[in-house]
Amino acid sequence: MILYFLSLALFVMGLYCLVAKKNIIKKVIGIVITEYSINMFLILVGYRDGGIAPVLMKGMDNSEIAAGSVDPLPQALVLTSIVIGLGVLALMVSICLRLYEKYKTFDMSEIKRLRG
Amino acid sequence: MEIFLLILTLIMVIGSIIAIETRNLLSSVISVGVVGFCLSIVFLMLGAPDIAITQVVVEILILVILIRATITTDNTSIEKHKDTFAVVTSLIFFGLFLIFAFLAVQEIHQFGDPLMRVSQKYLADGAKETGATNIVTSVLLDYRAYDTIGEATVLFTSIVGAFVILRRRGRKQRKEKDVEKVGILDDEDIKKDFGGF
Amino acid sequence: MNRDIDKEIHNEAHGMTSIVKTVARFLMGIIFIFGAYIILYGHLTPGGGFAGGIILACGYILLTMSFGKEIGLRKLTDNWASILDNTGALLFLVIGLLGFTAGSFFLNFLGKGNIFDLFSAGTIPLNNIAIGIKVLASVFAVFIALSIFGRVVSDYVEDEEV
């Protein structure tokens, strides 16, 4: 219970960093922290008490896995989410570098000429 | 076991507070590294070795990319001026969010007692039906491979986007008078500047 | 492969110092073997295409960072990286489409084989290899793009005034 709450607190801290900070790199860091908290929450939801990893070893019966393993479905989804996070981070950092090159600053309030 | 998880999560919370509030961008990036590596240990303890491996390796790459973004630019520290209105408003809203999150967490099933209606079938029949002993892989690449192709599409698109934003020259070689006219960088400029990564 | 690296190891002109180069040359083979193991045994042990691809890309990134751009790009150029990226994605899609020969999209149409064998589980190892190639190429391409094209030039000519 308290672990769920702590991961949601991490989520809120990432969102705060995303909204209230002026520096673009700080905003990127906020997105990264938010993503970590969501991954952690999904894995926490799928945990079973005393659970083993969902990998069948030699000499292990199939019913042993079925009775005592943790949930494999959130693990498969989080595995894709981590790699997507890496790609999106690279895209964000490249946009930040181009913005720095054009405006010579990372500060969001000084980038005034940004228009849609 | 749960005590250990609690300690790791508290370290993650402290690390992210430092990452958010510190003035120096480089120490902020390093604090993100602390959060990520603690997260990989949490994954390992929660019975997810696949994700623990991936998280460790991805965390190294995230650090490389973020340090690349901060260290080559000149100002790595932040001047202090704050938008007080945005800070106060977001603190109020996120406090409200935390209260509702606390109420919502009471209603979810207990920690350590998951609902596994779909996954029970994967666990029971996965090794027999697909032949793969790693059930996560059999979910990822056999039962739900359609999700994985969506993931590959998103990764492909983001990489193409990064290339388009970063590439200053087109791939097609231009003629000489075009180069003089537009002022596009040539190969010498590009060769000059790699060693100090 | 080793001839270039042996020649470059005392060359202080590009790359880092020779301590870093010696350690990197020692570690690189181990990293590549570990990445290949993680990909090939992804259906039997923890791991798989994503983790293994990123480990292989980390090997190339270590090579590029310690020996400088020339040696790194001689092993895998950015054009080849984007070609490999497309190849991995297309290979994955083609394996999915081949499932239609037996019935439906992404059907595991090959034989399952014996459990715990390296050559078992039908299309899953092939999918792992395709995803490994794709992730390796795309991560390395992003690194190359960030470190070569992404440098901040001081005398940047603004080509249009907003």
Coordinates of C-alpha atoms in Angstrom, one line a residue:
Chain A
M1 CA 0.0 0.0 0.0
I2 CA 2.7 2.5 1.0
L3 CA 4.7 1.4 -2.0
Y4 CA 1.9 2.3 -4.4
F5 CA 1.6 5.6 -2.7
L6 CA 5.4 6.3 -3.0
S7 CA 5.4 5.5 -6.7
L8 CA 2.5 7.9 -7.2
A9 CA 4.4 10.5 -5.2
L10 CA 7.3 10.0 -7.7
F11 CA 4.8 10.6 -10.5
V12 CA 3.6 13.8 -8.9
M13 CA 7.2 15.1 -8.5
G14 CA 8.0 14.4 -12.1
L15 CA 4.8 16.3 -13.1
Y16 CA 5.8 19.2 -10.9
C17 CA 9.2 19.4 -12.5
L18 CA 7.6 19.3 -15.9
V19 CA 5.2 22.2 -15.1
A20 CA 7.0 24.5 -12.8
K21 CA 10.7 24.5 -13.9
K22 CA 12.0 26.8 -16.6
N23 CA 15.0 24.9 -17.9
I24 CA 14.3 22.6 -20.8
I25 CA 16.7 19.9 -19.6
K26 CA 14.9 20.0 -16.2
K27 CA 11.6 19.4 -18.1
V28 CA 13.2 16.4 -19.9
I29 CA 14.3 15.1 -16.5
G30 CA 10.8 15.5 -15.2
I31 CA 9.4 13.4 -18.1
V32 CA 12.1 10.7 -17.4
I33 CA 11.1 10.5 -13.7
T34 CA 7.4 10.3 -14.5
E35 CA 8.1 7.4 -16.9
Y36 CA 10.1 5.6 -14.2
S37 CA 7.3 5.9 -11.7
I38 CA 4.7 4.6 -14.1
N39 CA 6.9 1.6 -14.9
M40 CA 7.4 0.9 -11.2
F41 CA 3.7 1.1 -10.5
L42 CA 2.8 -1.4 -13.2
I43 CA 5.4 -3.9 -11.9
L44 CA 4.3 -3.4 -8.3
V45 CA 0.7 -4.2 -9.3
G46 CA 1.7 -7.5 -10.8
Y47 CA 3.7 -8.7 -7.8
R48 CA 2.7 -11.9 -6.0
D49 CA 3.9 -12.6 -2.5
G50 CA 7.0 -14.8 -2.6
G51 CA 6.7 -14.9 -6.3
I52 CA 9.4 -16.3 -8.6
A53 CA 10.3 -14.9 -12.0
P54 CA 8.2 -16.2 -14.9
V55 CA 11.0 -18.3 -16.4
L56 CA 10.8 -22.1 -16.6
M57 CA 14.1 -23.6 -15.4
K58 CA 15.3 -27.2 -16.0
G59 CA 13.8 -29.7 -13.7
M60 CA 10.9 -27.4 -12.8
D61 CA 7.3 -28.4 -13.4
N62 CA 4.9 -26.2 -15.3
S63 CA 2.3 -26.1 -12.5
E64 CA 5.0 -24.7 -10.2
I65 CA 5.2 -21.6 -12.5
A66 CA 1.4 -21.4 -12.8
A67 CA 1.0 -21.5 -9.0
G68 CA 3.8 -19.2 -7.8
S69 CA 5.0 -16.8 -10.5
V70 CA 4.5 -13.1 -10.7
D71 CA 2.4 -11.6 -13.4
P72 CA 4.2 -11.7 -16.8
L73 CA 1.8 -9.4 -18.7
P74 CA 2.8 -6.0 -17.1
Q75 CA 6.4 -7.0 -17.5
A76 CA 6.0 -7.5 -21.3
L77 CA 4.3 -4.1 -21.6
V78 CA 6.9 -2.3 -19.4
L79 CA 9.7 -3.8 -21.5
T80 CA 8.4 -2.1 -24.6
S81 CA 7.7 1.1 -22.7
I82 CA 11.4 1.4 -21.5
V83 CA 12.8 1.2 -25.0
I84 CA 10.2 3.7 -26.3
G85 CA 11.2 6.0 -23.5
L86 CA 14.8 5.9 -24.8
G87 CA 13.8 6.8 -28.3
V88 CA 11.6 9.7 -27.1
L89 CA 14.4 11.0 -24.9
A90 CA 16.7 11.1 -27.8
L91 CA 14.1 13.0 -29.8
M92 CA 13.6 15.5 -27.0
V93 CA 17.4 16.0 -26.4
S94 CA 17.9 16.7 -30.1
I95 CA 15.2 19.3 -30.1
C96 CA 16.8 20.9 -27.0
L97 CA 20.2 21.0 -28.7
R98 CA 18.7 22.7 -31.7
L99 CA 16.9 25.2 -29.5
Y100 CA 20.2 25.9 -27.6
E101 CA 22.0 26.5 -30.9
K102 CA 19.4 29.0 -32.1
Y103 CA 18.7 30.9 -28.9
K104 CA 21.9 30.3 -26.8
T105 CA 20.0 29.4 -23.7
F106 CA 18.0 26.6 -22.1
D107 CA 15.7 28.9 -20.3
M108 CA 12.1 28.6 -21.5
S109 CA 11.2 32.2 -20.6
E110 CA 13.9 33.7 -22.8
I111 CA 12.9 31.7 -25.8
K112 CA 10.4 34.3 -26.8
R113 CA 10.5 34.0 -30.6
L114 CA 9.0 30.5 -30.4
R115 CA 5.8 30.6 -32.4
G116 CA 3.5 27.9 -33.7
Chain B
M1 CA 11.8 -7.9 1.9
E2 CA 9.2 -5.2 1.9
I3 CA 11.4 -3.1 4.2
F4 CA 14.2 -3.3 1.7
L5 CA 11.8 -2.2 -1.1
L6 CA 10.7 0.6 1.0
I7 CA 14.3 1.8 1.6
L8 CA 15.0 1.6 -2.1
T9 CA 11.9 3.6 -3.0
L10 CA 12.8 6.2 -0.4
I11 CA 16.2 6.6 -2.0
M12 CA 14.5 7.0 -5.3
V13 CA 12.3 9.7 -3.9
I14 CA 15.2 11.6 -2.3
G15 CA 17.2 11.3 -5.5
S16 CA 14.4 12.7 -7.6
I17 CA 14.0 15.6 -5.1
I18 CA 17.7 16.4 -5.5
A19 CA 17.4 16.0 -9.3
I20 CA 14.5 18.4 -9.4
E21 CA 15.7 21.1 -7.0
T22 CA 19.5 21.3 -7.5
R23 CA 20.9 24.3 -9.4
N24 CA 23.6 22.4 -11.3
L25 CA 22.4 20.6 -14.4
L26 CA 25.2 17.9 -14.2
S27 CA 24.4 16.9 -10.7
S28 CA 20.8 16.8 -11.6
V29 CA 21.5 14.3 -14.4
I30 CA 23.6 12.2 -12.1
S31 CA 20.7 12.1 -9.5
V32 CA 18.5 10.8 -12.3
G33 CA 21.1 8.0 -12.7
V34 CA 20.7 7.2 -9.0
V35 CA 16.9 6.9 -9.4
G36 CA 17.2 4.7 -12.5
F37 CA 19.7 2.2 -11.0
C38 CA 17.7 1.9 -7.8
L39 CA 14.7 1.2 -10.0
S40 CA 16.5 -1.6 -11.7
I41 CA 17.2 -3.2 -8.3
V42 CA 13.6 -2.8 -7.4
F43 CA 12.7 -4.6 -10.6
L44 CA 15.1 -7.4 -9.8
M45 CA 13.6 -7.9 -6.4
L46 CA 10.0 -7.9 -7.7
G47 CA 10.8 -10.9 -9.9
A48 CA 11.3 -9.2 -13.2
P49 CA 14.9 -10.0 -14.4
D50 CA 14.1 -9.2 -18.0
I51 CA 13.2 -5.6 -17.1
A52 CA 16.1 -5.3 -14.7
I53 CA 18.6 -6.1 -17.4
T54 CA 16.9 -3.7 -19.9
Q55 CA 16.6 -0.9 -17.3
V56 CA 20.3 -1.1 -16.4
V57 CA 21.5 -0.9 -20.0
V58 CA 18.9 1.8 -21.0
E59 CA 19.9 3.9 -17.9
I60 CA 23.5 4.0 -19.1
L61 CA 22.4 5.2 -22.5
I62 CA 20.1 7.8 -20.9
L63 CA 23.0 9.1 -18.9
V64 CA 25.2 9.3 -22.0
I65 CA 22.6 11.2 -23.9
L66 CA 21.7 13.6 -21.1
I67 CA 25.4 14.3 -20.3
R68 CA 25.9 14.9 -24.0
A69 CA 23.2 17.5 -23.8
T70 CA 24.5 19.3 -20.7
I71 CA 28.2 19.1 -20.9
T72 CA 28.9 20.5 -24.3
T73 CA 26.8 23.6 -23.7
D74 CA 28.3 26.4 -21.7
N75 CA 25.8 27.2 -19.0
T76 CA 25.5 24.1 -16.8
S77 CA 24.0 26.0 -13.8
I78 CA 20.7 27.7 -13.6
E79 CA 20.1 31.3 -12.7
K80 CA 17.6 31.7 -9.9
H81 CA 14.4 33.3 -10.9
K82 CA 11.2 31.6 -10.3
D83 CA 7.7 31.9 -11.5
T84 CA 6.0 32.0 -8.1
F85 CA 2.5 31.7 -9.5
A86 CA 3.2 28.5 -11.5
V87 CA 5.0 26.9 -8.5
V88 CA 2.1 27.7 -6.0
T89 CA -0.6 26.6 -8.4
S90 CA 1.1 23.4 -9.4
L91 CA 1.8 22.6 -5.7
I92 CA -1.9 23.0 -4.8
F93 CA -3.1 20.9 -7.7
F94 CA -0.6 18.2 -7.1
G95 CA -1.4 18.1 -3.4
L96 CA -5.0 17.5 -4.3
F97 CA -3.8 14.8 -6.7
L98 CA -1.9 13.1 -3.9
I99 CA -4.9 13.1 -1.6
F100 CA -7.1 11.5 -4.3
A101 CA -4.3 9.1 -5.1
F102 CA -4.1 8.1 -1.4
L103 CA -7.9 7.4 -1.4
A104 CA -7.6 5.5 -4.7
V105 CA -4.8 3.3 -3.5
Q106 CA -7.0 2.0 -0.7
E107 CA -9.3 0.6 -3.2
I108 CA -6.8 -1.3 -5.3
H109 CA -6.1 -4.9 -4.4
Q110 CA -3.5 -5.5 -1.8
F111 CA 0.2 -5.5 -2.6
G112 CA 1.3 -9.1 -3.3
D113 CA -2.1 -10.4 -4.3
P114 CA -2.6 -9.6 -8.0
L115 CA -5.5 -10.2 -10.2
M116 CA -4.3 -12.6 -12.9
R117 CA -7.2 -13.6 -15.0
V118 CA -5.5 -13.4 -18.4
S119 CA -2.0 -14.1 -17.2
Q120 CA -3.0 -17.4 -15.6
K121 CA -3.6 -18.9 -19.0
Y122 CA -0.2 -17.6 -20.3
L123 CA 1.6 -19.0 -17.2
A124 CA -0.2 -22.4 -17.4
D125 CA 0.0 -23.0 -21.2
G126 CA 2.8 -20.6 -22.4
A127 CA 5.6 -23.0 -22.4
K128 CA 3.6 -25.8 -24.0
E129 CA 1.9 -23.7 -26.7
T130 CA 4.9 -21.6 -27.8
G131 CA 7.9 -23.7 -26.8
A132 CA 9.6 -20.7 -25.1
T133 CA 10.5 -21.2 -21.5
N134 CA 10.7 -17.5 -20.8
I135 CA 7.0 -16.6 -20.5
V136 CA 7.7 -12.8 -20.8
T137 CA 9.2 -13.4 -24.3
S138 CA 6.4 -15.7 -25.3
V139 CA 3.9 -13.0 -24.3
L140 CA 6.0 -10.3 -26.0
L141 CA 6.6 -12.0 -29.3
D142 CA 3.9 -14.6 -29.7
Y143 CA 0.7 -13.8 -27.8
R144 CA 1.0 -10.0 -28.1
A145 CA 3.4 -9.5 -31.0
Y146 CA 1.0 -6.9 -32.5
D147 CA 1.9 -4.6 -29.5
T148 CA 5.5 -5.2 -30.2
I149 CA 5.2 -4.1 -33.8
G150 CA 3.5 -0.9 -32.7
E151 CA 6.5 -0.4 -30.3
A152 CA 8.9 -0.9 -33.2
T153 CA 7.0 1.7 -35.2
V154 CA 7.2 4.2 -32.4
L155 CA 10.9 3.7 -32.0
F156 CA 11.5 3.9 -35.7
T157 CA 9.5 7.2 -35.9
S158 CA 11.3 8.8 -33.0
I159 CA 14.7 7.9 -34.4
V160 CA 13.8 9.3 -37.8
G161 CA 12.6 12.4 -36.1
A162 CA 15.9 12.8 -34.2
F163 CA 17.8 12.3 -37.5
V164 CA 15.7 14.9 -39.3
I165 CA 16.2 17.5 -36.6
L166 CA 19.9 16.9 -36.1
R167 CA 21.0 16.5 -39.7
R168 CA 22.1 19.8 -41.1
R169 CA 23.0 18.6 -44.6
G170 CA 20.8 16.6 -46.9
R171 CA 21.8 13.1 -47.8
K172 CA 22.0 14.0 -51.4
Q173 CA 25.3 15.8 -52.3
R174 CA 24.8 19.3 -53.4
K175 CA 26.6 21.2 -56.2
E176 CA 29.3 23.6 -55.3
K177 CA 27.5 26.8 -56.1
D178 CA 24.6 25.7 -53.8
V179 CA 27.1 25.3 -51.0
E180 CA 28.4 28.8 -51.5
K181 CA 25.0 30.2 -51.7
V182 CA 23.4 28.7 -48.6
G183 CA 26.5 28.4 -46.4
I184 CA 26.1 24.8 -45.6
L185 CA 28.8 23.1 -43.6
D186 CA 31.1 20.8 -45.5
D187 CA 33.1 17.7 -44.4
E188 CA 36.0 19.5 -42.9
D189 CA 33.7 21.2 -40.3
I190 CA 32.2 17.8 -39.4
K191 CA 35.6 16.1 -39.0
K192 CA 37.0 18.8 -36.7
D193 CA 34.7 18.3 -33.8
F194 CA 34.4 14.8 -32.5
G195 CA 37.3 14.2 -30.1
G196 CA 36.0 16.2 -27.3
F197 CA 32.7 14.3 -26.8
Chain C
M1 CA 39.3 -5.6 -37.0
N2 CA 42.2 -5.7 -34.5
R3 CA 44.8 -4.4 -36.9
D4 CA 43.3 -0.9 -36.9
I5 CA 42.9 -0.9 -33.2
D6 CA 46.4 -2.0 -32.5
K7 CA 47.7 0.8 -34.7
E8 CA 45.6 3.3 -33.0
I9 CA 46.3 2.3 -29.4
H10 CA 49.2 4.7 -28.9
N11 CA 47.9 7.4 -31.1
E12 CA 47.0 10.3 -28.8
A13 CA 45.7 12.4 -31.7
H14 CA 42.1 11.2 -31.5
G15 CA 40.2 9.4 -28.9
M16 CA 41.0 9.2 -25.2
T17 CA 44.3 8.1 -23.5
S18 CA 46.0 4.7 -24.1
I19 CA 44.8 3.4 -20.7
V20 CA 41.2 3.8 -21.7
K21 CA 42.0 2.3 -25.2
T22 CA 43.7 -0.8 -23.7
V23 CA 40.8 -1.5 -21.3
A24 CA 38.2 -0.8 -24.0
R25 CA 39.9 -3.2 -26.4
F26 CA 40.0 -5.9 -23.7
L27 CA 36.3 -5.4 -22.8
M28 CA 34.8 -5.0 -26.2
G29 CA 34.9 -8.7 -27.3
I30 CA 33.3 -9.7 -24.0
I31 CA 30.5 -7.1 -24.4
F32 CA 29.8 -8.4 -28.0
I33 CA 29.7 -12.0 -26.9
F34 CA 27.4 -11.1 -24.0
G35 CA 25.0 -9.2 -26.2
A36 CA 24.9 -12.0 -28.8
Y37 CA 24.2 -14.5 -26.0
I38 CA 21.4 -12.4 -24.6
I39 CA 19.7 -12.2 -28.0
L40 CA 20.1 -15.8 -29.0
Y41 CA 19.0 -17.3 -25.7
G42 CA 16.2 -14.7 -25.2
H43 CA 13.5 -17.4 -25.3
L44 CA 15.2 -19.6 -22.7
T45 CA 16.7 -17.2 -20.2
P46 CA 15.9 -13.6 -19.1
G47 CA 16.8 -11.2 -21.8
G48 CA 15.7 -10.8 -25.4
G49 CA 16.0 -8.6 -28.4
F50 CA 15.6 -5.3 -26.7
A51 CA 18.2 -5.8 -24.0
G52 CA 20.7 -7.6 -26.3
G53 CA 20.4 -5.0 -29.0
I54 CA 21.1 -2.2 -26.6
I55 CA 24.1 -4.1 -25.1
L56 CA 25.6 -4.5 -28.6
A57 CA 25.0 -0.8 -29.3
C58 CA 26.8 -0.1 -26.1
G59 CA 29.8 -2.0 -27.4
Y60 CA 29.9 0.1 -30.5
I61 CA 29.4 3.3 -28.4
L62 CA 32.4 2.3 -26.2
L63 CA 34.5 1.8 -29.3
T64 CA 33.5 5.1 -30.7
M65 CA 34.0 7.0 -27.5
S66 CA 37.4 5.6 -26.6
F67 CA 39.0 5.4 -30.1
G68 CA 37.5 8.4 -31.7
K69 CA 35.1 8.9 -34.6
E70 CA 37.3 7.5 -37.4
I71 CA 37.7 4.0 -36.0
G72 CA 34.1 3.8 -34.8
L73 CA 32.6 4.9 -38.1
R74 CA 34.9 2.5 -40.0
K75 CA 33.2 -0.4 -38.2
L76 CA 29.6 0.7 -38.7
T77 CA 28.8 3.9 -40.6
D78 CA 25.7 5.8 -40.1
N79 CA 24.3 4.9 -43.5
W80 CA 24.8 1.3 -42.7
A81 CA 23.1 1.9 -39.4
S82 CA 20.0 3.3 -41.0
I83 CA 19.9 0.5 -43.5
L84 CA 20.2 -2.1 -40.7
D85 CA 17.4 -0.2 -38.9
N86 CA 15.1 -0.6 -41.8
T87 CA 16.1 -4.2 -42.3
G88 CA 15.3 -5.1 -38.8
A89 CA 11.9 -3.5 -38.9
L90 CA 11.1 -5.1 -42.3
L91 CA 12.3 -8.5 -41.1
F92 CA 10.0 -8.3 -38.1
L93 CA 7.1 -7.3 -40.3
V94 CA 7.8 -10.0 -42.9
I95 CA 7.9 -12.7 -40.2
G96 CA 4.5 -11.4 -39.0
L97 CA 3.1 -11.5 -42.5
L98 CA 4.4 -15.0 -43.2
G99 CA 2.0 -16.1 -40.4
F100 CA -0.8 -15.6 -43.0
T101 CA 0.5 -18.7 -44.8
A102 CA -0.7 -20.8 -42.0
G103 CA -3.7 -18.7 -40.9
S104 CA -3.3 -15.4 -39.1
F105 CA -1.0 -12.5 -38.4
F106 CA 2.0 -13.3 -36.2
L107 CA 1.1 -17.0 -36.1
N108 CA 3.9 -19.1 -34.8
F109 CA 3.9 -21.3 -38.0
L110 CA 7.3 -23.1 -37.5
G111 CA 7.6 -26.2 -35.5
K112 CA 8.0 -25.8 -31.8
G113 CA 10.8 -28.3 -31.3
N114 CA 11.9 -29.7 -28.0
I115 CA 11.6 -27.4 -25.0
F116 CA 14.9 -26.1 -23.6
D117 CA 16.6 -26.4 -27.0
L118 CA 18.3 -23.5 -28.6
F119 CA 16.5 -24.1 -31.9
S120 CA 13.0 -24.3 -30.6
A121 CA 9.9 -22.1 -30.1
G122 CA 9.3 -21.5 -33.8
T123 CA 9.5 -17.8 -34.9
I124 CA 10.3 -16.4 -31.5
P125 CA 14.2 -16.5 -31.9
L126 CA 13.9 -15.1 -35.4
N127 CA 11.8 -12.2 -34.0
N128 CA 14.3 -11.7 -31.3
I129 CA 17.1 -11.4 -33.8
A130 CA 15.1 -9.0 -36.0
I131 CA 14.4 -6.8 -33.0
G132 CA 18.0 -7.0 -31.8
I133 CA 19.2 -5.8 -35.2
K134 CA 16.7 -3.0 -35.2
V135 CA 17.5 -1.8 -31.7
L136 CA 21.2 -2.0 -32.2
A137 CA 21.1 0.0 -35.4
S138 CA 18.7 2.7 -34.2
V139 CA 20.5 3.3 -30.8
F140 CA 23.9 3.5 -32.5
A141 CA 22.4 5.8 -35.2
V142 CA 21.0 8.2 -32.5
F143 CA 24.4 8.2 -30.7
I144 CA 26.2 9.0 -33.9
A145 CA 23.7 11.7 -34.8
L146 CA 23.9 13.3 -31.4
S147 CA 27.6 13.3 -31.3
I148 CA 28.5 14.3 -34.9
F149 CA 25.6 16.2 -36.3
G150 CA 24.4 17.5 -33.0
R151 CA 27.3 19.6 -32.0
V152 CA 26.6 23.2 -31.2
V153 CA 28.4 25.5 -33.6
S154 CA 29.2 29.0 -32.4
D155 CA 29.0 30.7 -35.7
Y156 CA 25.6 29.4 -36.7
V157 CA 24.1 31.2 -39.6
E158 CA 20.4 31.8 -39.1
D159 CA 19.0 31.0 -42.5
E160 CA 15.6 32.4 -41.9
E161 CA 14.6 35.1 -39.4
V162 CA 11.4 34.3 -37.6

